[in-house]
Structure formats: structure tokens, C-alpha cells
Coordinates of C-alpha atoms in Angstrom, one line a residue:
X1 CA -13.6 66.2 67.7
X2 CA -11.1 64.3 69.9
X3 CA -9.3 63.6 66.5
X4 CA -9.6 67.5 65.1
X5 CA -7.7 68.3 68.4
X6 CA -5.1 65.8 67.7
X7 CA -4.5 67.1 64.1
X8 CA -4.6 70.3 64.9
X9 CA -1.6 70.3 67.7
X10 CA 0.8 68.1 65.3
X11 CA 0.1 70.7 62.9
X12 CA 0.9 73.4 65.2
X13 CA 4.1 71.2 66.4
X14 CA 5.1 70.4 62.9
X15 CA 5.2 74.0 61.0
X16 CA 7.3 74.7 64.8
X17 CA 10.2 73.3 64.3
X18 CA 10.6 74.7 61.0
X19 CA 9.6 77.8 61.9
X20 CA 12.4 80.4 62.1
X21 CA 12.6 80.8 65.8
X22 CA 11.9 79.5 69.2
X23 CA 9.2 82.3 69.5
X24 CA 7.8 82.6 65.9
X25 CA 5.3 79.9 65.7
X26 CA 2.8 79.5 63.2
X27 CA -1.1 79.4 63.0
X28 CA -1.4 76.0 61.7
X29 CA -2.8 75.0 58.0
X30 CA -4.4 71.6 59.0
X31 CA -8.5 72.1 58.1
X32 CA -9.1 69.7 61.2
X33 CA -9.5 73.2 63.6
X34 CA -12.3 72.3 66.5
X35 CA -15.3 73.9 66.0
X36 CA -16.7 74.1 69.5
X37 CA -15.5 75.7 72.8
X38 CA -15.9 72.5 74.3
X39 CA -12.4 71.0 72.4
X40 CA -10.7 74.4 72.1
X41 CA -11.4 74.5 75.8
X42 CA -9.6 70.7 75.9
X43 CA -7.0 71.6 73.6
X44 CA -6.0 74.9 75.6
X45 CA -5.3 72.0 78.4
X46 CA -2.9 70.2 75.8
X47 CA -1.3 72.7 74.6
X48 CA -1.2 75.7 77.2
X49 CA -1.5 75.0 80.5
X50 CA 2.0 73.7 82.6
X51 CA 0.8 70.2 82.6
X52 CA 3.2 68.0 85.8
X53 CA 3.6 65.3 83.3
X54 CA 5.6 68.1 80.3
X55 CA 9.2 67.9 81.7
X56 CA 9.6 71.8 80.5
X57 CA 11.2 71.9 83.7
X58 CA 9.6 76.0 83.7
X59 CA 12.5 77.9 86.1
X60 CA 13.5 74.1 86.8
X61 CA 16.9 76.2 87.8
X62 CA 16.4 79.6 89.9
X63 CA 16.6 77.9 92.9
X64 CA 20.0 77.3 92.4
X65 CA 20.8 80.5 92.4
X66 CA 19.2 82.5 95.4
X67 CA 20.7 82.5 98.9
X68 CA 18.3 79.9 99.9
X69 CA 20.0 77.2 99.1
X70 CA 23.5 75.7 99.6
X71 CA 25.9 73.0 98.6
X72 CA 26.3 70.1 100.9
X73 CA 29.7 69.3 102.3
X74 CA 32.0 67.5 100.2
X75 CA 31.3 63.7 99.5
X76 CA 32.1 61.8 96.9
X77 CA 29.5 60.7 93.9
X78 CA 29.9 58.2 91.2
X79 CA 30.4 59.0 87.3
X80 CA 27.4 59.4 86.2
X81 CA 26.3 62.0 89.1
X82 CA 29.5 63.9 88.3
X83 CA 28.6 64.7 84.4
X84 CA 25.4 66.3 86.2
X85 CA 26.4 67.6 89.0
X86 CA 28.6 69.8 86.7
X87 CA 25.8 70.8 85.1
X88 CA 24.0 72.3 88.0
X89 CA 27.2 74.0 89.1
X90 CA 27.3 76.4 86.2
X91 CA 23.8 77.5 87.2
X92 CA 24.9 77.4 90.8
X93 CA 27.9 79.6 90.4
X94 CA 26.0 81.9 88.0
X95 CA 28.1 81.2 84.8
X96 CA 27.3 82.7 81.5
X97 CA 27.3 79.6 79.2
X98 CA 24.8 78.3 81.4
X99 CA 21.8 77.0 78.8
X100 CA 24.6 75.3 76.6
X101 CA 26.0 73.2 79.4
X102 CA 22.2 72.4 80.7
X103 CA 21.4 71.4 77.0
X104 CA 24.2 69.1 76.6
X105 CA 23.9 67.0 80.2
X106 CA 20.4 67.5 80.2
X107 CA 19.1 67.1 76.5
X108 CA 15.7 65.1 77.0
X109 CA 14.3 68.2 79.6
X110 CA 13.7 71.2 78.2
X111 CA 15.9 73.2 80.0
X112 CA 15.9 76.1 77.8
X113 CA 12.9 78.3 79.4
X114 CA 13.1 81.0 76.7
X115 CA 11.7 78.3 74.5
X116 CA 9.1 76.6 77.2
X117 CA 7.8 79.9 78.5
X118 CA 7.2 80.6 74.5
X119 CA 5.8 76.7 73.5
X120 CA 2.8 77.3 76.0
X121 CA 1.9 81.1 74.9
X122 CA 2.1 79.4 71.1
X123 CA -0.6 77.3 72.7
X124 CA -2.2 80.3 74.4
X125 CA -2.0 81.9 71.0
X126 CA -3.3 79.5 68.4
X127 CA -6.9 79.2 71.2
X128 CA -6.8 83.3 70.6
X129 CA -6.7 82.8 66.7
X130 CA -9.2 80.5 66.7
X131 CA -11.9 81.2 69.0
X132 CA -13.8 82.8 66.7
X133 CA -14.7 80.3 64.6
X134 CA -16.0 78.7 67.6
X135 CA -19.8 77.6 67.4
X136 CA -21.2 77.4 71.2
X137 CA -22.6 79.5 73.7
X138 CA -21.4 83.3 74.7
X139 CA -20.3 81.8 78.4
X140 CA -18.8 78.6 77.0
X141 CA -16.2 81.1 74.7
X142 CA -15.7 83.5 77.4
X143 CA -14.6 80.8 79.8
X144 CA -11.9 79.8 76.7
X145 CA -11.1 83.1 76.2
X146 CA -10.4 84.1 80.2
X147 CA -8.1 80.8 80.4
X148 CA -5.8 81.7 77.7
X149 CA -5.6 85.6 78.5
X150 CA -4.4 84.0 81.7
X151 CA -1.7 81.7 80.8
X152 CA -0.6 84.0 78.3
X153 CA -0.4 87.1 80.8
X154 CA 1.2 85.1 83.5
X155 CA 3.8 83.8 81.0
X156 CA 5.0 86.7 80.0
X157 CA 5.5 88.1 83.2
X158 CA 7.4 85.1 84.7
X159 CA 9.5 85.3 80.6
X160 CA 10.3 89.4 81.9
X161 CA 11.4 88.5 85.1
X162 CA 13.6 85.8 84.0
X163 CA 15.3 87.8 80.7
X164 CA 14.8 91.6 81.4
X165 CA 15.7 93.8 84.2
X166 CA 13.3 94.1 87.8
X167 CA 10.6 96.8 86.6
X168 CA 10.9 98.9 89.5
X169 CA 15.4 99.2 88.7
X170 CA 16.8 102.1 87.5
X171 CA 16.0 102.3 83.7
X172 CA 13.8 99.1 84.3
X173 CA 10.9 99.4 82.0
X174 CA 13.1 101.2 79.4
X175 CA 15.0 98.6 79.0
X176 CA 14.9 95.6 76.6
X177 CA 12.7 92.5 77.9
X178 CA 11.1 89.7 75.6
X179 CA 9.7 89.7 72.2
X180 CA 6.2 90.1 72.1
X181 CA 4.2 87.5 69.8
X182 CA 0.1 87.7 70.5
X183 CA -0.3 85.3 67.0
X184 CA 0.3 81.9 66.2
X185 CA 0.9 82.8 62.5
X186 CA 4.6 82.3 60.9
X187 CA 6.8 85.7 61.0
X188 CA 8.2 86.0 57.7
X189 CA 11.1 87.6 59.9
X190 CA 13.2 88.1 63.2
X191 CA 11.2 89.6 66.3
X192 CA 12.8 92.1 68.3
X193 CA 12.9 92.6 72.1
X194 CA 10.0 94.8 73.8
X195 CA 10.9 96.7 76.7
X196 CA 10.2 95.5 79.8
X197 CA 7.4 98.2 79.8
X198 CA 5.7 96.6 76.9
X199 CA 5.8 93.4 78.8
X200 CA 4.3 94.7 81.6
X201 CA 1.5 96.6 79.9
X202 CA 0.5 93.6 77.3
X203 CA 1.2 91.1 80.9
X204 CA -1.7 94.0 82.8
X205 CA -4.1 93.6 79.5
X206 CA -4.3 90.1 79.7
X207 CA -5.0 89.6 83.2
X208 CA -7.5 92.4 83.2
X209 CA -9.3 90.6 80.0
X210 CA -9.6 87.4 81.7
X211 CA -10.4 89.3 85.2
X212 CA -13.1 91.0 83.0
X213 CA -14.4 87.3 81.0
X214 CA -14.3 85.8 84.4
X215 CA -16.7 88.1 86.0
X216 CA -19.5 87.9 83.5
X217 CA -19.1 84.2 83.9
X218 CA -21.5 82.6 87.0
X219 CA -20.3 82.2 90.4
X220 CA -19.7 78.7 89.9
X221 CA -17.9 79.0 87.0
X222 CA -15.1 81.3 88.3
X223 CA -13.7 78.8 90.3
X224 CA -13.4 75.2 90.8
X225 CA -10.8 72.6 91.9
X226 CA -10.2 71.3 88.8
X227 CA -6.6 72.1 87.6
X228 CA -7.8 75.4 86.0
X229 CA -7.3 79.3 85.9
X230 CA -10.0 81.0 87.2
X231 CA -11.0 84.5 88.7
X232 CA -9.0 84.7 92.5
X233 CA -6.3 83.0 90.3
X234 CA -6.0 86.2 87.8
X235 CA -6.8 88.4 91.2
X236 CA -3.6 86.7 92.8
X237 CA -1.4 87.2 89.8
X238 CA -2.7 91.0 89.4
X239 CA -1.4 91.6 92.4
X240 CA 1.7 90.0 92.3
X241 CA 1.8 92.0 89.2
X242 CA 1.8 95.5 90.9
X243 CA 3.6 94.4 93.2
X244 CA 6.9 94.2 91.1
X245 CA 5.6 97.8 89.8
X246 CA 5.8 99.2 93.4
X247 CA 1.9 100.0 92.4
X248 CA 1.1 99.5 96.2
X249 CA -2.5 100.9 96.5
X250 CA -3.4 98.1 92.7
X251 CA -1.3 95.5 94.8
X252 CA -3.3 95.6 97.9
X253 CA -6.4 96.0 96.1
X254 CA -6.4 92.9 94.1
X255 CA -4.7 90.8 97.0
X256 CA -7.9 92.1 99.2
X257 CA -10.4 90.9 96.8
X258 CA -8.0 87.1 97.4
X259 CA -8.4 87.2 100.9
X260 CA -11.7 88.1 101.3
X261 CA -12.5 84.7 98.9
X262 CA -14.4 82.6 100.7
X263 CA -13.3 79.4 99.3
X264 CA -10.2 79.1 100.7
X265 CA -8.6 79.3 104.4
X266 CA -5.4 78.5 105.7
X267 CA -4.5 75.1 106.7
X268 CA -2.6 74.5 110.4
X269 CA 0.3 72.6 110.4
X270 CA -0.3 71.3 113.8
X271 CA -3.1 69.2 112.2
X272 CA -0.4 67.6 110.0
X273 CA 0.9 64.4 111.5
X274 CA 4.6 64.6 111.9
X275 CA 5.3 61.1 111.0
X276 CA 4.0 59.1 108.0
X277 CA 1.0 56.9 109.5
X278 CA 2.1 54.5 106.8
X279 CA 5.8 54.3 107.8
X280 CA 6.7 55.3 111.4
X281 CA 10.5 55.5 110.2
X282 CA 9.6 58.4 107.7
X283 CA 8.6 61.8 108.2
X284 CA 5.2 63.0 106.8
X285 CA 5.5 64.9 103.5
X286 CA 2.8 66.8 103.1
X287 CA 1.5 67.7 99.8
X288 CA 1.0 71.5 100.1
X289 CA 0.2 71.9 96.0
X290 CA -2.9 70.1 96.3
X291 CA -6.3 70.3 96.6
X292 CA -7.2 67.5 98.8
X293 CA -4.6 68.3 101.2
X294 CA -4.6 72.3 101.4
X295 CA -7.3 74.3 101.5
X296 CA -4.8 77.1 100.4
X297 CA -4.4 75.8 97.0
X298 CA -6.4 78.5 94.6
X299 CA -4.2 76.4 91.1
X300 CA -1.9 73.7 91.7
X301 CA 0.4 73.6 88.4
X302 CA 3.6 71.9 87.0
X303 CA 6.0 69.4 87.1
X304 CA 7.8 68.6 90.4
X305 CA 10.9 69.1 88.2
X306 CA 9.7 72.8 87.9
X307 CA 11.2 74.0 91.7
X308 CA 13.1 70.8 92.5
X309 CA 15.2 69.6 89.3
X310 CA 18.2 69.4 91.2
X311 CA 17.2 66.7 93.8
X312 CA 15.9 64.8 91.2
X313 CA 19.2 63.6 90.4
X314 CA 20.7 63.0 93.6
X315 CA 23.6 60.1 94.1
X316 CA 23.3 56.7 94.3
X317 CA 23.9 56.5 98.0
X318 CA 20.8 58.8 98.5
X319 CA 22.0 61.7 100.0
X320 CA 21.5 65.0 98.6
X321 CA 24.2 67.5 97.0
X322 CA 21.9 70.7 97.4
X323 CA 20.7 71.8 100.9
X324 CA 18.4 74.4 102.5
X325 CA 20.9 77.3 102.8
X326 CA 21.9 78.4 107.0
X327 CA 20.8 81.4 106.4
X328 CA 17.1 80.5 105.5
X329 CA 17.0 77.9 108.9
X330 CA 18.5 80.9 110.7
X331 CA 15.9 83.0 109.6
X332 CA 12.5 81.0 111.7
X333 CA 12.1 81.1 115.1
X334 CA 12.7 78.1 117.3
X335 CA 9.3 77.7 117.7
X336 CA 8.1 77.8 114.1
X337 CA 6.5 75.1 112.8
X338 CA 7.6 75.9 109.5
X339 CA 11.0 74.7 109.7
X340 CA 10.1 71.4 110.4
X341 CA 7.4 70.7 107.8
X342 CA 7.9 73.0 105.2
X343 CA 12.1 72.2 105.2
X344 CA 12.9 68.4 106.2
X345 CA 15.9 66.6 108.1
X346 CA 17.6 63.8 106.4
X347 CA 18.2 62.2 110.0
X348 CA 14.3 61.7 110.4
X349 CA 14.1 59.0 107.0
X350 CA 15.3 55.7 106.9
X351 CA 16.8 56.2 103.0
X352 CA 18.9 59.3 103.4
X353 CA 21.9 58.1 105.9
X354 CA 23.6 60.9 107.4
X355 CA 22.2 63.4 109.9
X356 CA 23.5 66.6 108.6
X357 CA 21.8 67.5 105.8
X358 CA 18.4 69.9 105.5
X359 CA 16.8 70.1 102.3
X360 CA 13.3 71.4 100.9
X361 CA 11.8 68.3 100.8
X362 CA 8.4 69.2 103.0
X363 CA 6.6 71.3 100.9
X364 CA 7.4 69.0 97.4
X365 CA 6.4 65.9 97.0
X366 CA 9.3 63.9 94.8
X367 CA 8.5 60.5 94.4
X368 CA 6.9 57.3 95.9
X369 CA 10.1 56.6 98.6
X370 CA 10.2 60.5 99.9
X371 CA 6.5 61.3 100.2
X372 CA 2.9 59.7 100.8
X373 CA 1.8 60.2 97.5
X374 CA 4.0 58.7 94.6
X375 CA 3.3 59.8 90.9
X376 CA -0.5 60.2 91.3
X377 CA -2.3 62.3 89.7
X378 CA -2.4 65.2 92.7
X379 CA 1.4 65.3 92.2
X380 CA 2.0 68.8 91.6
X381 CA 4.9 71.0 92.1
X382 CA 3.8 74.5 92.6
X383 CA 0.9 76.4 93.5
X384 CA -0.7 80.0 93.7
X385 CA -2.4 79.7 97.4
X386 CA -3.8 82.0 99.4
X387 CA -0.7 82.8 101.6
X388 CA 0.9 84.8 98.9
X389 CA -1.9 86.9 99.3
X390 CA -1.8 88.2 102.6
X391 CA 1.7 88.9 102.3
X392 CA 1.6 90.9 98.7
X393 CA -1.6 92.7 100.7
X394 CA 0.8 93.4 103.9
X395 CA 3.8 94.6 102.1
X396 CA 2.3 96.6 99.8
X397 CA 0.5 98.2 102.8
X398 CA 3.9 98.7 105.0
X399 CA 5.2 100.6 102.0
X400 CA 1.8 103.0 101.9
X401 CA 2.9 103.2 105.3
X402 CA -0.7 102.6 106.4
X403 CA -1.7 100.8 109.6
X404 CA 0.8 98.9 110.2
X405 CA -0.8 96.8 113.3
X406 CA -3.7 96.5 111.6
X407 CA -1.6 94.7 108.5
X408 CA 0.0 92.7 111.5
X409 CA -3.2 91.5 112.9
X410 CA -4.3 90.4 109.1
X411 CA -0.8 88.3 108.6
X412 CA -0.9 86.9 112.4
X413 CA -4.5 85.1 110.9
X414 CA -1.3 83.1 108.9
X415 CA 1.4 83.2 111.2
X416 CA -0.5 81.4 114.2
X417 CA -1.3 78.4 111.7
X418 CA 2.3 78.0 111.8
X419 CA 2.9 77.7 115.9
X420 CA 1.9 75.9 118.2
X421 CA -1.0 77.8 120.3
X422 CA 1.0 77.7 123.5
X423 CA 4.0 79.6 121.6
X424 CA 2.5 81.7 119.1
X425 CA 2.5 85.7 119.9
X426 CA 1.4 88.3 118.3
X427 CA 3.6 90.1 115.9
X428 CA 4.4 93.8 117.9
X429 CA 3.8 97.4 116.2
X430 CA 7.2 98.8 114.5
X431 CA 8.6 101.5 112.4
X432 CA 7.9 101.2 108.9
X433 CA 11.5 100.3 108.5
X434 CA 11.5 97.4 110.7
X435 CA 8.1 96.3 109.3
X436 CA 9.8 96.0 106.1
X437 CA 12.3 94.1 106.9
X438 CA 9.9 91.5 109.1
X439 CA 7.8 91.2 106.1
X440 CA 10.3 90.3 103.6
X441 CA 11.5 87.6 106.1
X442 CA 8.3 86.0 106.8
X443 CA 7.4 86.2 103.0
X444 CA 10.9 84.3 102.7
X445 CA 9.9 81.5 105.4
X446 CA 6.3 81.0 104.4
X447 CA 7.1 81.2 100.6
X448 CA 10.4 79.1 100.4
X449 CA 11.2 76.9 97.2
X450 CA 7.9 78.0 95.7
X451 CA 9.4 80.1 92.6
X452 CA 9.6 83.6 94.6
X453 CA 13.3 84.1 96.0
X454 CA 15.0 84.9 93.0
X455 CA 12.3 87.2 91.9
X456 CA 12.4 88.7 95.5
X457 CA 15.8 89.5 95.6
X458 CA 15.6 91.3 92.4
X459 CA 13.3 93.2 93.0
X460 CA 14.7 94.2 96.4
X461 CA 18.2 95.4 95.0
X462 CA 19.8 92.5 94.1
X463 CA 22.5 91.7 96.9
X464 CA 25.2 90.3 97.2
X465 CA 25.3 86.6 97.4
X466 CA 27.9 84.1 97.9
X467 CA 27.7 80.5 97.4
X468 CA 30.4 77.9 98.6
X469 CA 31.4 74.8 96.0
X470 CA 33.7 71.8 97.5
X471 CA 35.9 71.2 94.8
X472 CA 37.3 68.0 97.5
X473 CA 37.6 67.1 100.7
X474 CA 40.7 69.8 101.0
X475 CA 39.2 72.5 98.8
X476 CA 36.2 75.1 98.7
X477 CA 35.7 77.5 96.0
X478 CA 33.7 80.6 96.9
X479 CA 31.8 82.1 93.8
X480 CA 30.0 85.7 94.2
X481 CA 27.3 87.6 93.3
X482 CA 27.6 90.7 93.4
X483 CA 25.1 93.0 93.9
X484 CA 23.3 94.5 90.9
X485 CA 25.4 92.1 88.9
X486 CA 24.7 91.6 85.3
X487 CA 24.0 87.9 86.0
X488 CA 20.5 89.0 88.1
X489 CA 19.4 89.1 84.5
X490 CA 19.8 85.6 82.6
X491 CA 21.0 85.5 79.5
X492 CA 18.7 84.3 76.4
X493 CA 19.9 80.8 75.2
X494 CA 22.2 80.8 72.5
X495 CA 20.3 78.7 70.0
X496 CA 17.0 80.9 70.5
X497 CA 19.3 83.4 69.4
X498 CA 20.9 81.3 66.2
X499 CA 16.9 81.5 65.4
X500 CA 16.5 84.7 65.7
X501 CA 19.3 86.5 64.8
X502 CA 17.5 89.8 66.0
X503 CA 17.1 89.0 69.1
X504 CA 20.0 90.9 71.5
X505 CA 21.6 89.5 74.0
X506 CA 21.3 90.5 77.4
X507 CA 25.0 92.2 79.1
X508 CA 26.8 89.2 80.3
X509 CA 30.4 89.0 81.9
X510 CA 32.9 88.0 79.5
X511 CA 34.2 83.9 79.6
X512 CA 34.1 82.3 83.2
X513 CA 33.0 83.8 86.6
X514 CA 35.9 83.2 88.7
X515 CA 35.4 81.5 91.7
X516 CA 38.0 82.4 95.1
X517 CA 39.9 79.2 96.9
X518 CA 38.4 79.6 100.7
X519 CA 40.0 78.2 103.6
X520 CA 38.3 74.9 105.3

């Protein structure tokens, strides 16, 4: 069967590339198609789910463009770093030409996430098609089936969120979002865009299938620590879901039903150990996308690449380009725990040699000289944990305006996991107003360099945002966002376009965005 599987995906692969766009991907012809839920089930793990070793590098780039992060002061870097720091300042300074300069400094990643989002829901797709041909047991299919409604659902909403306007903006799900393809057969022609609506409904029917597959399932098959989707998963991602709707009472609902999960609790970062019991000299990076490590972790998923791409690559001399942004460290109290193990100081490791750099280094693990556990196989670089949770449940429940100290007390069962006992205090009653705002700023400290921010700040109006480049030693440019800008909404690649010649492109500014000289 093993050798059906492996037919099958370079069939899939092959008719691909010369399909006639990123998105339009074809059932495949090969007569080696597995017969059994078993291999479908291991094939939906080869071809659909964000494997950490695929360097799709899936929004490998939105960090760089949120207020959360900043560029370090000017130092100087050799050759090679300068060809791709260049790269990472188009995506830094929101430029329209952004995927063709990625593509060309960057060509072994896929860096194009028009075409990765689309590669897995081909994979998502082609299980769909198949399934019923499938010779096994009713439980054994619906298992399949609930994994690849899933994937698929939670693909297209991240694809939506990256490539069509916030939901809840003026206009939002009237206007144009992604094509819709629920087939792996070839399109005899171009696909054009759904609204964002669309998305959103076709994004709501997935995740409700699978919620539905998972529940006739057993107990113990609708979760397990094993890599997979599974029922709180789909719960987490419903609610997330609604969430961007401004569907408060669904959002709540389904974050509820998360919480109330008795497999997982929070973990207390005063039981981390601060230093690395295998190297006094280092600080302890702990893994917070894993299993064996957090008892948060509902899915650990992707590629370290995914949220941290643009460390990856740092100089030769070891010390970073791209650091936590002031306004994130300015947002945690003094006695939060959080800024010290979720966001690390250079001055604490032995390899990094200056002292004033901060950079998100706590909550993903990089490789074998800046964390505990090297390339191994619980090397992941995201996660959907339970935190997210209470805070979708508690801002959903701020906007109902409903018991707002009793949405308090639920978040303080988080917040005091993140103090230490003698300093932690309970979070005060407030208007709804100020409630808001609170809630938006702890979602921003607990959920930092996790995928969320950009999302966020759509969502929440899309402000303003500067961001500071040092062009030398003598020169900073200041580039801006401005809020409600076109560039909140990322344009679709070029050559996905060349492809599909009916695809339209998203509103973009015309040639550069200027940057401003700023005095020292």
C-alpha cells in the first residue's frame, strides 16, 4: 500500500505543475489510488497536513509586518546577509512587489503562500475525491474525512485573511477573497475570486463537517497527542472563526466547549527553570509547541520557519537584525513572567554578544545552539493551545457586554500562571471600554509571535504603524502604514496570477512605498 501512496502523490505532483494554475490541481490518473482508510489516512499526513520538515514557510512573513516587531540598530553585516536582508525589508516596509523579491533571494522556500496555502488543500482535496472508494470500517473513513474537512477549513480561512479584506470591514464579505476549489480534478479554465463571504461560509461548512465526523467518533478517538486534528482542535478554530465574524454569542460558545476540555491545563512558568540545566551560560528555551513540554498544546504544527523566517538568517557575528518591538516590552507589567520566557535577552546567551537586543526567541525553538532541543522530532513552530481559548471566550464576552468580572475571574485562571504568587493580583472590574482594551493587550502578550498580530490588527481597524529602517550608522528611514491602508490586504503573487489570468488583483499602491529620512 506504502507504494500506492507513493504513486499516487507523484501523480498528484506531476499533472501539478502542468496544470494551468497554482490553485487548479488535478485529481490524479495513476490506477495506484489506496484502497483503505488506513493509507488515505497516511497519505492525508504526506500531502495535507503542515508537516515542520516542508519549508512552505506558511505566513513565514506577517510578522514582519505588525507593530510587534522592530529593526535592530544599525550594524554592519557581510554580503551574503545583505542580498537577504533586502529581501525581508520589502516585507518589512510593506512594498508591493513583495513575492517577486522573496522569490528571487529566497527561491528554495516556498515563500509564495498563495501557492502553499493551495498545495495542502490539493492534498486535502484529492483524500475528499477519493474516500469513497475506500474499503474499511464507517469510523476508520469518518476519522479521514473529519481530518481533511479540517485542514481544508482552516486553510482557507488563514488563505482569506491573508488575500481578502477583514470580514467584519466595511464591505468585508462583499468583497473579493480567494478562489474556491473543493476538487482535485484539472479546470479546463481560470477560477475566479469568491467573496470573502464565500470563504467564510465554505471555511464554517468544513469545520462544522469535521465537528460533526468527530463526534460520532469514540472518546478516544477525538483526541490524541499524536500530531493530528481532532475535535477541541476544530472547537478552537470555530471559534476563532466567529470571532473575526464579530459572531460573539458562536465565539464564546465553541471557545467554552475548549475550556471546559479536560485534557488540557495551563502550564506555570514559574515551574520553568530559567537557565538551561545543560548550560548555565544559556537561558532556558522552552518548547511551548509541544506536547511533552505544555500541557497547553491541543496541535503542534509547522516548520519553525513558519513564525520565525527572519531569524533564521541572521549574520555571521550572531546577532539578530529583527527585534521584539518597545512597544510590545512596554506593554507587560514589571512583574510578568512573560516577558522573560516568552521574549528572550541576547545579554543572557553566550553566542549572541551585545546586550541590547530582545527578540522572540522563548516561545520558538530555532536550532540546537539557541534552545534545548535541536532538530528533534518535537520541533514545532506553532500551535493551537488552550490559551487562545480563554481569550476568544473573554473577548467575545466583553463585547456581549456580559459579566465582565466573571470573564475576569475565568482569564486570571491564565494570568496567575504567568506571575509569580507573591505579585500576581487579580484583574479589577471596568467599563466595557476599558475591558476591551485590557483584553486586546493581554491577548497581545500571551499570544506574541504565534500567527495572531497581523490578523488582530485587521480586524481591529487597521492602525497606523510605523516601522524604522537604518539605512547606516547616520541614516533612518521611517516607512508607514497607514491605517486602513491597501497594504492590510496582501497582494496575490504575480506568477499565481500569470497562471490564472482570471484571477484579479488585490488594490495595491502604485511602484514604491516611500519611506521618510528621520533624524537620529
Amino acid at each position: 500500500m506504502k507504494t500506492y501512496i507513493k504513486y499516487l502523490a507523484v501523480g498528484m505532483m506531476a499533472a501539478a505543475i502542468s496544470s494551468c494554475g497554482d490553485f487548479l490541481d488535478p485529481k490524479a490518473t495513476s490506477e495506484y489510488v489506496p484502497k483503505d482508510a488506513e493509507s488515505l489516512n497516511e497519505l492525508l499526513l504526506g500531502q495535507a497536513y503542515p508537516r515542520k520538515d516542508i519549508a512552505n514557510t506558511l505566513d513565514g512573513f506577517l510578522h514582519l509586518m505588525d507593530d510587534d516587531i522592530a529593526f535592530a540598530p544599525y550594524q554592519t553585516y557581510d554580503n551574503y546577509f545583505e542580498n537577504k536582508l533586502s529581501a525581508m525589508q520589502i516585507v518589512f516596509t510593506w512594498q508591493p512587489n513583495m513575492w517577486d523579491q522573496l522569490y528571487v533571494i529566497y527561491p528554495s522556500h516556498n515563500v509564495n503562500q498563495y501557492k502553499a496555502y493551495y498545495s495542502l488543500i490539493l492534498g486535502c482535496n484529492a483524500i475528499l475525491d477519493y474516500i469513497g472508494q475506500a474499503n474499511d470500517s464507517q469510523e476508520e473513513i469518518n476519522n479521514v474525512l473529519a481530518q481533511a474537512h479540517a485542514l481544508r477549513g482552516y486553510y482557507y480561512f488563514q488563505l482569506v485573511n491573508i488575500f481578502g479584506k477583514p470580514y467584519n470591514s466595511p464591505g468585508g464579505p462583499e468583497s473579493l477573497g480567494v478562489p474556491l476549489k473543493l476538487t482535485s480534478n484539472i479546470e479546463e479554465a481560470g477560477i475566479r475570486r469568491n467573496t470573502v463571504g464565500d470563504v467564510y461560509d465554505q471555511v464554517l461548512s468544513d469545520l462544522k463537517a469535521a465537528e460533526e465526523l468527530y463526534e460520532s467518533l469514540p472518546a478516544d478517538m477525538q483526541w490524541k497527542s499524536n500530531f493530528r486534528t481532532s475535535l477541541p482542535m476544530v472547537q478552537l478554530v470555530l471559534s476563532r472563526v466567529y470571532l473575526y465574524m464579530e459572531n460573539w454569542a458562536k465565539a464564546a460558545l465553541y471557545a467554552e466547549k475548549v475550556m471546559n476540555n479536560s485534557n488540557f491545563k495551563f502550564i506555570n512558568v514559574n515551574d520553568v527553570p530559567r537557565m538551561n540545566p545543560n548550560a548555565q551560560s544559556r537561558i532556558y528555551y522552552m518548547n511551548y509547541q509541544s506536547y511533552n513540554s505544555s500541557p497547553e498544546v491541543i496541535m503542534p504544527f509547522g516548520n519553525t520557519a513558519d513564525v520565525a523566517f527572519w531569524l533564521f538568517d541572521t549574520p555571521k557575528n550572531g546577532t539578530p537584525c529583527f527585534i521584539a518591538s518597545q512597544d510590545l516590552l512596554d506593554s507587560y507589567e514589571d512583574t510578568d513572567l512573560r516577558k522573560d520566557f516568552y521574549i528572550a535577552t541576547t545579554k543572557q546567551q553566550d553566542n549572541y554578544p551585545r546586550n541590547w537586543q530582545t527578540l522572540p526567541l522563548g516561545k520558538i525553538s530555532l536550532n540546537s545552539q539557541n534552545n534545548n532541543l535541536g532538530s528533534g522530532s518535537d520541533n514545532f513552530g506553532r500551535s493551537f493551545r488552550l490559551s487562545e481559548a480563554y481569550l476568544n471566550y473573554a473577548e467575545a464576552k466583553i463585547e456581549l457586554n456580559e459579566d465582565i468580572s466573571g470573564v475576569f475571574a475565568k482569564v486570571d485562571l491564565m494570568r496567575k500562571n504567568r506571575f509569580k504568587p507573591e505579585d500576581f493580583k487579580p484583574t479589577p472590574s471596568m467599563s466595557q471600554d476599558a475591558a476591551r482594551e485590557f483584553i486586546r493587550a493581554e491577548r497581545r502578550r500571551e499570544l506574541c509571535y504565534e500567527g495572531h498580530r497581523w490578523f488582530d490588527i485587521r480586524r481591529w481597524g487597521m492602525p497606523e504603524i510605523k516601522h524604522v529602517w537604518h539605512v547606516d550608522g547616520e541614516t533612518d528611514v521611517e516607512y508607514t502604514l497607514k491605517a486602513g491602508d491597501n497594504a492590510y490586504t496582501l497582494p496575490i503573487p504575480r506568477t499565481s496570477i500569470e497562471l490564472n489570468p482570471d484571477l484579479e488583483q488585490n488594490p495595491m499602491d502604485s511602484g514604491s512605498r516611500p519611506g521618510v529620512n528621520i533624524n537620529k
